């Protein structure tokens, strides 16, 4: 699915300026680079060679487009493609349990007003691991309810839903429920400060003869963004942020294993059809969690 989403993503990128004008839509292009530092009791716990990569870079491109007519109904389509840049060989051995990237297509629709939004979402995608673990590559899907509340320059949002995945060798998160919360505040309408938190609980290693292992995932994030006007009345912004994801597995032996990902990144966003951070938060549905990176962290605890 990752390869099939790339042409669709390029088509959306090409249509962003025209769509924002012809359909009176809001659209956004997002490019980012980041570095992941991985640690935890389960990382390389089986001894040398150290085949699980502890530090690697990632690159992401995403786009979203929100359409709303004269009534309250809003429809939003988002596409995302994420590339992991981890080494595939360590001291002459294939690297193990390392995230290689993901792609995602999502649809969000609901009823929007000046001070609130309520709707539902559905997402589908896939996540890939380093070539030696290609049997762990998984297709995933998510669905649920979401909402947002706006008060001046403040926006609060949340999602609740289900996340599931399928793979030949199911080593990532499946049959999970999750809750995600977000908050953002616009300073002088050009600087946007946001925070996010999420929890997911589900299963891992579902084909084990002793039954699946319980997995808990906690995700926290903080971001600051500075916007500036560009030609045509559109807006661009530079941002930097940090995301921390901790995965904890309770195995059938009773021992708990943990892995944590700390992702530090910078990026560029270009927005069409919305001026300023506060207006943009009202024109779009809340951002969905990065499900691909969630799932990409899980196999390392096994």
Short mmCIF file of C-alpha atoms in Angstrom, two decimals:
data_model
loop_
_atom_site.label_atom_id
_atom_site.label_comp_id
_atom_site.label_asym_id
_atom_site.label_seq_id
_atom_site.Cartn_x
_atom_site.Cartn_y
_atom_site.Cartn_z
CA UNK A 1 0.00 0.00 0.00
CA UNK A 2 2.89 2.39 0.65
CA UNK A 3 3.79 2.48 -3.05
CA UNK A 4 0.17 2.82 -4.17
CA UNK A 5 -0.36 5.85 -1.92
CA UNK A 6 2.55 7.82 -3.34
CA UNK A 7 0.81 8.66 -6.70
CA UNK A 8 -2.36 9.64 -4.81
CA UNK A 9 -0.32 11.87 -2.50
CA UNK A 10 1.34 13.58 -5.47
CA UNK A 11 -2.07 14.22 -7.07
CA UNK A 12 -3.34 15.83 -3.87
CA UNK A 13 -0.20 17.98 -3.59
CA UNK A 14 -0.68 19.24 -7.15
CA UNK A 15 -4.30 20.11 -6.48
CA UNK A 16 -3.79 21.99 -3.20
CA UNK A 17 -3.65 25.60 -4.45
CA UNK A 18 -6.47 25.15 -7.00
CA UNK A 19 -8.69 23.30 -4.55
CA UNK A 20 -8.27 25.93 -1.88
CA UNK A 21 -9.42 28.58 -4.38
CA UNK A 22 -12.05 26.82 -6.51
CA UNK A 23 -13.72 24.90 -3.69
CA UNK A 24 -13.13 27.52 -0.98
CA UNK A 25 -11.39 24.72 0.85
CA UNK A 26 -8.62 24.63 3.39
CA UNK A 27 -5.57 22.62 2.40
CA UNK A 28 -2.15 21.96 3.87
CA UNK A 29 1.18 20.49 2.81
CA UNK A 30 3.56 19.29 5.55
CA UNK A 31 7.22 18.26 5.17
CA UNK A 32 9.38 17.17 8.10
CA UNK A 33 12.70 15.60 9.06
CA UNK A 34 13.30 13.97 12.42
CA UNK A 35 15.64 11.80 14.44
CA UNK A 36 14.53 8.88 16.58
CA UNK A 37 16.47 7.80 19.68
CA UNK A 38 15.30 4.40 20.94
CA UNK A 39 15.97 2.99 24.41
CA UNK A 40 14.47 0.62 26.98
CA UNK A 41 14.90 -2.65 28.82
CA UNK A 42 13.85 -4.75 25.82
CA UNK A 43 16.14 -3.09 23.29
CA UNK A 44 18.99 -5.43 22.32
CA UNK A 45 18.25 -7.40 25.48
CA UNK A 46 19.32 -10.71 23.96
CA UNK A 47 22.97 -9.66 23.73
CA UNK A 48 25.35 -9.10 20.80
CA UNK A 49 25.48 -8.38 18.06
CA UNK A 50 23.32 -5.32 18.74
CA UNK A 51 20.95 -5.82 15.81
CA UNK A 52 18.16 -3.45 16.88
CA UNK A 53 18.96 0.08 15.69
CA UNK A 54 18.95 2.63 18.51
CA UNK A 55 19.19 5.86 16.50
CA UNK A 56 17.97 6.66 13.00
CA UNK A 57 16.45 9.48 10.96
CA UNK A 58 13.00 9.74 9.36
CA UNK A 59 11.43 11.90 6.64
CA UNK A 60 7.70 12.53 6.26
CA UNK A 61 5.43 14.19 3.70
CA UNK A 62 1.71 14.65 4.27
CA UNK A 63 -1.22 16.61 2.90
CA UNK A 64 -4.77 17.25 4.03
CA UNK A 65 -7.75 18.98 2.46
CA UNK A 66 -10.96 20.04 4.21
CA UNK A 67 -14.12 20.86 2.24
CA UNK A 68 -17.06 22.68 3.76
CA UNK A 69 -20.06 24.26 2.05
CA UNK A 70 -22.55 26.74 3.40
CA UNK A 71 -23.85 24.22 5.95
CA UNK A 72 -22.07 22.68 8.96
CA UNK A 73 -21.02 19.43 7.23
CA UNK A 74 -17.24 19.07 6.75
CA UNK A 75 -15.31 16.46 4.80
CA UNK A 76 -11.54 16.02 5.12
CA UNK A 77 -9.10 13.77 3.28
CA UNK A 78 -5.51 13.23 4.45
CA UNK A 79 -2.54 11.35 3.02
CA UNK A 80 0.77 10.62 4.72
CA UNK A 81 3.98 8.88 3.71
CA UNK A 82 6.80 8.32 6.22
CA UNK A 83 10.27 6.93 5.45
CA UNK A 84 12.60 5.41 8.01
CA UNK A 85 16.32 5.74 7.30
CA UNK A 86 17.76 3.14 9.66
CA UNK A 87 20.75 0.99 8.76
CA UNK A 88 19.83 -2.47 7.47
CA UNK A 89 23.16 -4.06 8.49
CA UNK A 90 24.92 -4.05 11.87
CA UNK A 91 28.42 -5.54 12.10
CA UNK A 92 27.71 -7.73 9.09
CA UNK A 93 24.34 -8.92 10.43
CA UNK A 94 20.83 -7.93 9.33
CA UNK A 95 19.29 -5.37 11.66
CA UNK A 96 16.24 -6.51 13.58
CA UNK A 97 12.82 -5.11 14.66
CA UNK A 98 13.47 -1.68 13.16
CA UNK A 99 10.86 0.68 11.66
CA UNK A 100 11.24 1.25 7.91
CA UNK A 101 8.27 3.54 7.24
CA UNK A 102 4.52 3.75 6.79
CA UNK A 103 1.73 5.21 4.64
CA UNK A 104 -1.76 6.24 5.64
CA UNK A 105 -4.99 7.39 4.01
CA UNK A 106 -7.65 8.86 6.29
CA UNK A 107 -11.14 10.31 5.98
CA UNK A 108 -12.69 12.59 8.60
CA UNK A 109 -16.21 14.00 8.45
CA UNK A 110 -18.50 15.74 10.85
CA UNK A 111 -20.39 18.89 11.79
CA UNK A 112 -18.42 22.10 12.34
CA UNK A 113 -19.43 25.39 13.93
CA UNK A 114 -17.56 28.48 15.08
CA UNK A 115 -16.76 27.03 18.49
CA UNK A 116 -16.97 23.26 18.09
CA UNK A 117 -16.58 20.27 15.79
CA UNK A 118 -17.88 16.73 16.20
CA UNK A 119 -17.46 13.84 13.79
CA UNK A 120 -15.93 10.49 12.99
CA UNK A 121 -12.83 9.20 11.27
CA UNK A 122 -11.56 6.15 9.44
CA UNK A 123 -7.97 5.43 8.44
CA UNK A 124 -6.15 2.67 6.61
CA UNK A 125 -2.46 2.18 6.03
CA UNK A 126 0.55 -0.05 6.31
CA UNK A 127 3.77 -0.15 8.28
CA UNK A 128 7.04 -1.73 7.14
CA UNK A 129 10.09 -2.95 9.02
CA UNK A 130 13.68 -3.55 7.96
CA UNK A 131 14.02 -6.06 5.08
CA UNK A 132 15.02 -8.99 7.30
CA UNK A 133 11.70 -8.61 9.17
CA UNK A 134 9.46 -8.12 6.13
CA UNK A 135 7.10 -10.84 7.43
CA UNK A 136 6.23 -8.36 10.23
CA UNK A 137 5.01 -5.74 7.71
CA UNK A 138 1.41 -5.02 8.65
CA UNK A 139 -1.72 -3.51 7.16
CA UNK A 140 -3.69 -1.52 9.71
CA UNK A 141 -7.00 0.25 10.11
CA UNK A 142 -8.46 2.65 12.64
CA UNK A 143 -11.84 4.22 13.22
CA UNK A 144 -13.62 6.20 15.90
CA UNK A 145 -15.16 9.47 17.04
CA UNK A 146 -13.52 12.87 17.41
CA UNK A 147 -14.31 16.39 18.51
CA UNK A 148 -12.84 19.84 19.07
CA UNK A 149 -13.76 22.93 21.07
CA UNK A 150 -12.53 26.44 20.28
CA UNK A 151 -12.47 29.43 22.61
CA UNK A 152 -10.62 32.44 21.27
CA UNK A 153 -7.06 31.34 20.51
CA UNK A 154 -7.43 28.07 22.44
CA UNK A 155 -8.38 24.74 20.85
CA UNK A 156 -8.97 21.47 22.70
CA UNK A 157 -9.52 18.24 20.79
CA UNK A 158 -9.78 14.50 21.25
CA UNK A 159 -10.34 11.15 19.58
CA UNK A 160 -11.45 7.77 20.83
CA UNK A 161 -11.34 4.69 18.66
CA UNK A 162 -10.12 1.25 17.68
CA UNK A 163 -6.84 0.28 15.98
CA UNK A 164 -6.14 -3.13 14.45
CA UNK A 165 -3.45 -4.67 12.23
CA UNK A 166 -2.75 -7.84 10.26
CA UNK A 167 0.59 -9.39 9.30
CA UNK A 168 2.15 -12.69 8.31
CA UNK A 169 4.13 -12.54 11.56
CA UNK A 170 1.98 -10.34 13.86
CA UNK A 171 4.53 -8.67 16.11
CA UNK A 172 2.97 -5.20 16.25
CA UNK A 173 -0.06 -3.75 18.04
CA UNK A 174 -3.48 -5.20 17.17
CA UNK A 175 -7.04 -5.33 18.55
CA UNK A 176 -6.38 -2.08 20.43
CA UNK A 177 -8.50 0.71 21.87
CA UNK A 178 -7.05 4.21 22.15
CA UNK A 179 -7.75 7.69 23.48
CA UNK A 180 -5.94 10.77 22.14
CA UNK A 181 -6.13 14.34 23.48
CA UNK A 182 -4.72 17.58 22.10
CA UNK A 183 -4.47 21.25 23.04
CA UNK A 184 -3.25 24.23 21.04
CA UNK A 185 -2.90 27.96 21.67
CA UNK A 186 -2.20 30.76 19.21
CA UNK A 187 0.05 33.62 20.31
CA UNK A 188 -0.70 36.75 18.24
CA UNK A 189 -2.09 34.34 15.63
CA UNK A 190 1.38 33.62 14.19
CA UNK A 191 2.88 31.37 16.86
CA UNK A 192 1.14 28.09 17.66
CA UNK A 193 1.99 26.01 20.73
CA UNK A 194 0.45 22.55 20.95
CA UNK A 195 0.62 19.47 23.15
CA UNK A 196 -0.77 15.97 22.69
CA UNK A 197 -1.17 12.82 24.72
CA UNK A 198 -2.52 9.38 23.87
CA UNK A 199 -2.92 5.94 25.36
CA UNK A 200 -3.53 2.65 23.53
CA UNK A 201 -3.96 -0.85 24.88
CA UNK A 202 -4.10 -4.04 22.83
CA UNK A 203 -2.38 -7.29 21.87
CA UNK A 204 0.92 -8.33 20.34
CA UNK A 205 2.25 -11.66 19.06
CA UNK A 206 -1.27 -12.96 18.46
CA UNK A 207 -0.07 -16.21 16.83
CA UNK A 208 1.81 -17.33 19.95
CA UNK A 209 0.89 -20.78 21.20
CA UNK A 210 0.55 -19.41 24.74
CA UNK A 211 -1.77 -16.62 23.62
CA UNK A 212 -1.16 -12.94 22.79
CA UNK A 213 0.82 -10.61 25.02
CA UNK A 214 -0.77 -7.47 26.44
CA UNK A 215 0.71 -4.20 25.16
CA UNK A 216 0.24 -0.69 26.57
CA UNK A 217 1.37 2.36 24.60
CA UNK A 218 1.74 5.91 25.93
CA UNK A 219 2.49 8.80 23.55
CA UNK A 220 3.29 12.42 24.51
CA UNK A 221 4.17 15.31 22.23
CA UNK A 222 4.99 19.02 22.29
CA UNK A 223 5.35 21.38 19.31
CA UNK A 224 5.94 25.08 18.62
CA UNK A 225 5.22 26.63 15.23
CA UNK A 226 5.92 30.10 13.80
CA UNK A 227 3.97 31.28 10.78
CA UNK A 228 4.62 33.92 8.13
CA UNK A 229 2.72 35.14 5.09
CA UNK A 230 3.73 34.06 1.57
CA UNK A 231 2.67 35.07 -1.95
CA UNK A 232 -1.01 34.78 -2.85
CA UNK A 233 -2.29 35.38 0.67
CA UNK A 234 -1.35 31.90 1.84
CA UNK A 235 0.66 31.09 4.95
CA UNK A 236 3.75 29.04 5.65
CA UNK A 237 5.17 28.05 9.00
CA UNK A 238 8.27 26.46 10.45
CA UNK A 239 7.92 24.15 13.44
CA UNK A 240 9.92 22.02 15.80
CA UNK A 241 8.72 19.37 18.17
CA UNK A 242 9.40 16.36 20.32
CA UNK A 243 7.37 13.14 20.60
CA UNK A 244 7.88 10.36 23.11
CA UNK A 245 6.32 6.93 22.71
CA UNK A 246 6.68 4.21 25.33
CA UNK A 247 5.60 0.62 24.66
CA UNK A 248 5.24 -1.81 27.55
CA UNK A 249 4.64 -5.52 27.01
CA UNK A 250 3.39 -7.83 29.72
CA UNK A 251 4.53 -11.25 28.49
CA UNK A 252 3.09 -14.61 29.49
CA UNK A 253 6.20 -15.21 31.64
CA UNK A 254 5.18 -12.32 33.90
CA UNK A 255 8.18 -10.13 33.00
CA UNK A 256 7.49 -6.63 31.61
CA UNK A 257 9.52 -5.32 28.68
CA UNK A 258 9.75 -1.65 27.67
CA UNK A 259 10.95 0.32 24.66
CA UNK A 260 10.81 4.11 24.28
CA UNK A 261 11.14 6.24 21.16
CA UNK A 262 12.12 9.92 21.48
CA UNK A 263 11.60 11.71 18.17
CA UNK A 264 12.97 15.24 17.69
CA UNK A 265 11.93 16.89 14.43
CA UNK A 266 11.62 20.07 12.40
CA UNK A 267 9.30 20.80 9.52
CA UNK A 268 7.60 23.18 7.11
CA UNK A 269 3.85 23.61 6.62
CA UNK A 270 2.17 25.55 3.82
CA UNK A 271 -1.52 26.35 4.30
CA UNK A 272 -4.03 27.40 1.63
CA UNK A 273 -7.39 28.90 2.50
CA UNK A 274 -6.73 29.74 6.16
CA UNK A 275 -4.89 32.72 7.58
CA UNK A 276 -3.24 32.35 10.95
CA UNK A 277 -2.99 29.50 13.41
CA UNK A 278 -6.30 30.10 15.20
CA UNK A 279 -8.28 30.15 11.93
CA UNK A 280 -6.49 27.03 10.69
CA UNK A 281 -7.47 25.10 13.82
CA UNK A 282 -11.11 25.86 13.00
CA UNK A 283 -10.91 24.96 9.33
CA UNK A 284 -9.50 21.46 9.82
CA UNK A 285 -10.56 18.40 11.77
CA UNK A 286 -8.14 17.47 14.59
CA UNK A 287 -4.91 15.78 13.53
CA UNK A 288 -5.02 12.00 13.87
CA UNK A 289 -2.31 10.20 15.87
CA UNK A 290 0.66 8.91 13.90
CA UNK A 291 -0.50 5.30 13.88
CA UNK A 292 2.37 4.10 11.69
CA UNK A 293 5.00 5.28 14.16
CA UNK A 294 3.02 3.79 17.03
CA UNK A 295 2.97 0.38 15.38
CA UNK A 296 6.59 0.75 14.32
CA UNK A 297 7.71 0.91 17.96
CA UNK A 298 6.03 -2.29 19.13
CA UNK A 299 8.08 -5.24 17.72
CA UNK A 300 11.19 -4.16 19.63
CA UNK A 301 9.59 -5.16 22.95
CA UNK A 302 9.22 -8.80 21.90
#
